[in-house]
């Protein structure tokens, strides 16, 4: 959903209070989107992992009345894979928003407990129901309110960093796939000649259509890379800017090659 331009400082302040579990229980696809939704006027009481204390803090920063939690509060959890039952399907790995699960296809998976945010997103995709959600041992080991607050702050900061890295990886993978599609289109060659003029004309027309598609796709890919670069610069995200900058020469090269191939097809 498109939202009006909002106060970035307010969004940052709200996001800083959220637990960064990225669980989606608020109805948004992560903590930052929920912060944006709150800034746009959505209720402040939809974060079970944050608990009532988070609602009180959100009420203060947004200057709104406090509300009871819409759902029961949830203490910090950690996912635990019963490894002898795991079939190595990788579905939990794909679902994890912070890349906290190690494993490979047809190999046993395991959760990195210190990186897990307890979001539960890995549970539903598991086809053999071998994932449990347990109270996080570091939360249980805390002996005072100060220790619990310190643990929550560390978990939130780590969860935010890992989620951002996860999102950058997904964007990078998507760009690589688009560029690889362009490479495949460019590698397509003109069909073998035929003794019949009609077959030759049809083959030439097909090649031109393929080359035109390659040019359009390459133009779109370059446009997306430039947009990613501009967005990273606006956000001051040095890592995302470096990634987009590294993609730019390849995208430009592919577009130049696609245009050259199209011109050669037209002249043939």
Coordinates of C-alpha atoms in Angstrom, one line a residue:
X1 CA 0.0 0.0 0.0
X2 CA 1.3 3.4 -0.9
X3 CA 1.6 5.8 2.1
X4 CA 2.0 9.6 2.1
X5 CA 5.4 11.1 2.8
X6 CA 6.0 10.6 6.6
X7 CA 8.3 12.1 9.2
X8 CA 11.5 10.0 8.8
X9 CA 12.7 11.0 12.3
X10 CA 9.4 9.8 13.8
X11 CA 9.7 6.5 11.9
X12 CA 13.2 6.0 13.1
X13 CA 12.1 6.7 16.7
X14 CA 9.3 4.2 16.5
X15 CA 11.5 1.6 14.8
X16 CA 14.0 2.0 17.6
X17 CA 11.4 0.9 20.1
X18 CA 10.3 -2.3 18.2
X19 CA 11.8 -5.7 19.0
X20 CA 13.1 -6.3 15.5
X21 CA 11.8 -9.9 15.4
X22 CA 10.4 -9.3 11.9
X23 CA 7.6 -11.7 12.8
X24 CA 4.7 -10.0 10.9
X25 CA 2.3 -10.5 13.8
X26 CA 1.5 -6.8 13.6
X27 CA 0.1 -7.4 10.1
X28 CA 3.1 -5.8 8.4
X29 CA 6.0 -7.6 6.7
X30 CA 8.6 -6.4 9.4
X31 CA 9.3 -4.0 12.1
X32 CA 10.3 -1.1 9.9
X33 CA 7.0 -1.3 7.8
X34 CA 5.1 -1.4 11.1
X35 CA 7.0 1.7 12.2
X36 CA 5.9 3.4 9.0
X37 CA 2.3 2.2 9.5
X38 CA 2.2 3.6 13.1
X39 CA 3.6 7.0 11.8
X40 CA 0.7 6.9 9.3
X41 CA -1.8 6.4 12.0
X42 CA -2.1 2.7 12.5
X43 CA -2.6 1.4 16.1
X44 CA 0.4 1.1 18.4
X45 CA -0.7 -2.1 20.2
X46 CA -0.1 -4.8 17.6
X47 CA 3.3 -6.1 18.6
X48 CA 3.1 -9.2 20.9
X49 CA 6.9 -9.6 21.1
X50 CA 7.2 -6.0 22.3
X51 CA 4.7 -6.5 25.0
X52 CA 2.8 -3.8 26.9
X53 CA 6.0 -1.9 27.8
X54 CA 6.6 -1.3 24.1
X55 CA 3.0 0.0 23.7
X56 CA 3.7 2.4 26.6
X57 CA 6.9 3.7 25.0
X58 CA 5.2 4.0 21.6
X59 CA 2.4 6.0 23.2
X60 CA 5.0 8.4 24.6
X61 CA 6.9 8.9 21.4
X62 CA 3.8 9.3 19.2
X63 CA 1.9 11.3 21.8
X64 CA -1.1 9.0 21.7
X65 CA -3.1 7.3 24.4
X66 CA -1.8 3.9 25.5
X67 CA -3.8 0.8 24.5
X68 CA -3.9 -2.8 25.8
X69 CA -2.1 -5.2 23.5
X70 CA -4.3 -6.6 20.8
X71 CA -2.8 -10.1 21.3
X72 CA -1.2 -11.7 24.3
X73 CA 2.4 -10.6 25.0
X74 CA 5.1 -13.1 23.9
X75 CA 8.3 -13.6 25.7
X76 CA 11.6 -14.0 23.7
X77 CA 11.7 -17.3 21.9
X78 CA 14.2 -19.3 20.0
X79 CA 13.5 -21.9 17.3
X80 CA 14.9 -25.4 17.9
X81 CA 15.1 -28.0 15.1
X82 CA 14.7 -31.6 16.2
X83 CA 17.7 -32.6 14.0
X84 CA 17.0 -36.3 13.9
X85 CA 13.6 -35.6 12.3
X86 CA 14.9 -32.9 9.8
X87 CA 14.7 -34.0 6.1
X88 CA 16.8 -31.1 4.8
X89 CA 14.1 -29.5 2.7
X90 CA 15.6 -25.9 3.2
X91 CA 12.1 -24.4 3.5
X92 CA 12.8 -23.0 7.0
X93 CA 16.1 -21.5 5.7
X94 CA 14.2 -19.7 3.0
X95 CA 11.6 -18.4 5.5
X96 CA 14.1 -17.1 8.0
X97 CA 14.2 -13.3 7.8
X98 CA 17.6 -13.0 9.5
X99 CA 19.5 -15.9 8.0
X100 CA 19.8 -17.7 11.4
X101 CA 19.4 -21.2 10.1
X102 CA 22.3 -23.3 8.7
X103 CA 21.9 -26.2 6.4
X104 CA 21.7 -27.3 2.8
X105 CA 19.4 -29.4 0.6
X106 CA 19.1 -33.0 2.0
X107 CA 21.3 -32.0 5.0
X108 CA 20.4 -31.5 8.6
X109 CA 19.5 -28.0 9.5
X110 CA 20.3 -26.2 12.7
X111 CA 19.4 -22.8 14.3
X112 CA 22.0 -20.3 15.4
X113 CA 20.4 -19.5 18.7
X114 CA 22.1 -16.2 19.3
X115 CA 20.9 -14.9 15.9
X116 CA 17.3 -16.2 16.1
X117 CA 14.7 -13.6 16.8
X118 CA 12.0 -16.2 17.6
X119 CA 9.7 -14.9 14.8
X120 CA 8.2 -18.3 14.2
X121 CA 8.2 -17.9 10.4
X122 CA 10.2 -21.1 10.0
X123 CA 7.5 -23.2 11.7
X124 CA 4.7 -23.2 9.3
X125 CA 6.7 -24.1 6.1
X126 CA 8.3 -27.2 7.8
X127 CA 6.6 -30.3 6.1
X128 CA 7.6 -32.6 9.0
X129 CA 6.8 -30.3 11.9
X130 CA 10.2 -30.7 13.5
X131 CA 10.7 -27.1 14.8
X132 CA 9.8 -26.1 18.3
X133 CA 9.7 -22.6 19.8
X134 CA 11.3 -22.4 23.2
X135 CA 12.0 -19.7 25.7
X136 CA 15.3 -18.1 24.8
X137 CA 18.0 -19.3 27.3
X138 CA 19.6 -15.9 27.5
X139 CA 16.3 -14.4 28.5
X140 CA 15.8 -17.0 31.1
X141 CA 19.3 -16.5 32.4
X142 CA 18.7 -12.8 33.0
X143 CA 18.5 -12.1 36.8
X144 CA 17.3 -8.5 36.8
X145 CA 15.2 -6.1 34.9
X146 CA 18.3 -4.3 33.7
X147 CA 19.8 -7.6 32.4
X148 CA 16.5 -8.4 30.5
X149 CA 16.5 -4.9 29.0
X150 CA 20.1 -5.2 27.9
X151 CA 19.4 -8.6 26.3
X152 CA 16.3 -7.2 24.5
X153 CA 18.4 -4.2 23.2
X154 CA 21.2 -6.5 22.0
X155 CA 18.7 -8.8 20.3
X156 CA 16.9 -5.9 18.6
X157 CA 20.1 -4.3 17.3
X158 CA 21.4 -7.6 16.0
X159 CA 18.0 -8.5 14.5
X160 CA 17.8 -5.2 12.6
X161 CA 21.3 -5.6 11.2
X162 CA 20.8 -9.2 10.1
X163 CA 17.3 -8.4 8.6
X164 CA 18.8 -5.5 6.6
X165 CA 21.7 -7.8 5.4
X166 CA 19.1 -10.4 4.5
X167 CA 17.1 -7.9 2.4
X168 CA 20.2 -6.7 0.6
X169 CA 21.2 -10.3 -0.2
X170 CA 17.7 -11.0 -1.7
X171 CA 17.9 -7.8 -3.8
X172 CA 21.4 -8.7 -4.9
X173 CA 20.3 -12.3 -5.9
X174 CA 17.3 -10.9 -7.8
X175 CA 19.6 -8.5 -9.7
X176 CA 21.9 -11.3 -10.5
X177 CA 19.0 -13.4 -11.9
X178 CA 17.8 -10.6 -14.0
X179 CA 21.3 -10.0 -15.4
X180 CA 21.7 -13.7 -16.1
X181 CA 18.4 -13.7 -18.1
X182 CA 19.9 -10.9 -20.2
X183 CA 23.0 -13.0 -20.8
X184 CA 20.9 -15.9 -21.9
X185 CA 19.0 -13.8 -24.3
X186 CA 22.1 -12.3 -25.8
X187 CA 23.6 -15.8 -26.3
X188 CA 20.7 -16.9 -28.4
X189 CA 21.8 -17.2 -32.0
X190 CA 20.1 -17.0 -35.3
X191 CA 18.5 -20.3 -36.3
X192 CA 20.2 -22.3 -39.0
X193 CA 19.5 -21.2 -42.6
X194 CA 17.0 -22.8 -44.8
X195 CA 16.8 -23.2 -48.6
X196 CA 13.4 -21.6 -48.5
X197 CA 13.2 -17.8 -48.4
X198 CA 10.1 -17.9 -46.2
X199 CA 11.9 -19.9 -43.5
X200 CA 14.8 -17.5 -43.7
X201 CA 12.5 -14.5 -43.3
X202 CA 10.7 -16.1 -40.4
X203 CA 14.0 -16.9 -38.7
X204 CA 15.3 -13.3 -39.2
X205 CA 12.0 -11.9 -37.8
X206 CA 12.3 -14.2 -34.8
X207 CA 15.9 -13.2 -34.1
X208 CA 14.9 -9.5 -34.3
X209 CA 12.1 -10.0 -31.8
X210 CA 14.4 -11.9 -29.4
X211 CA 17.0 -9.1 -29.7
X212 CA 14.4 -6.4 -29.2
X213 CA 13.2 -8.2 -26.0
X214 CA 16.8 -8.4 -24.9
X215 CA 17.3 -4.7 -25.3
X216 CA 14.1 -3.9 -23.4
X217 CA 15.0 -6.2 -20.6
X218 CA 18.5 -4.8 -20.4
X219 CA 17.2 -1.3 -20.3
X220 CA 14.9 -2.3 -17.4
X221 CA 17.7 -4.0 -15.6
X222 CA 19.9 -0.9 -15.9
X223 CA 17.1 1.3 -14.7
X224 CA 16.6 -0.8 -11.6
X225 CA 20.3 -0.8 -10.8
X226 CA 20.4 3.0 -11.1
X227 CA 17.3 3.3 -8.9
X228 CA 18.9 1.0 -6.3
X229 CA 22.0 3.2 -6.4
X230 CA 20.0 6.4 -5.9
X231 CA 18.0 4.9 -3.1
X232 CA 21.1 3.7 -1.3
X233 CA 22.6 7.1 -1.6
X234 CA 19.5 8.8 -0.2
X235 CA 19.4 6.4 2.7
X236 CA 23.2 6.7 3.3
X237 CA 23.5 3.0 3.1
X238 CA 27.2 2.5 2.1
X239 CA 27.0 -1.2 1.7
X240 CA 23.9 -1.2 -0.6
X241 CA 25.5 1.7 -2.6
X242 CA 28.7 -0.3 -3.1
X243 CA 26.7 -3.4 -4.2
X244 CA 24.6 -1.3 -6.7
X245 CA 27.8 0.5 -7.9
X246 CA 29.4 -2.9 -8.6
X247 CA 26.4 -4.0 -10.6
X248 CA 26.3 -0.9 -12.7
X249 CA 29.1 -1.6 -15.2
X250 CA 27.8 -5.1 -16.0
X251 CA 24.3 -3.7 -16.6
X252 CA 25.6 -1.0 -18.9
X253 CA 27.7 -3.6 -20.7
X254 CA 24.8 -5.9 -21.2
X255 CA 22.6 -3.1 -22.6
X256 CA 25.4 -2.0 -25.0
X257 CA 25.8 -5.7 -26.2
X258 CA 22.0 -6.1 -26.6
X259 CA 21.8 -2.9 -28.7
X260 CA 24.7 -4.0 -30.8
X261 CA 23.2 -7.5 -31.4
X262 CA 19.9 -5.9 -32.4
X263 CA 21.6 -3.6 -34.9
X264 CA 23.5 -6.5 -36.4
X265 CA 20.2 -8.5 -36.7
X266 CA 18.6 -5.6 -38.5
X267 CA 21.4 -5.3 -41.0
X268 CA 21.5 -9.0 -41.7

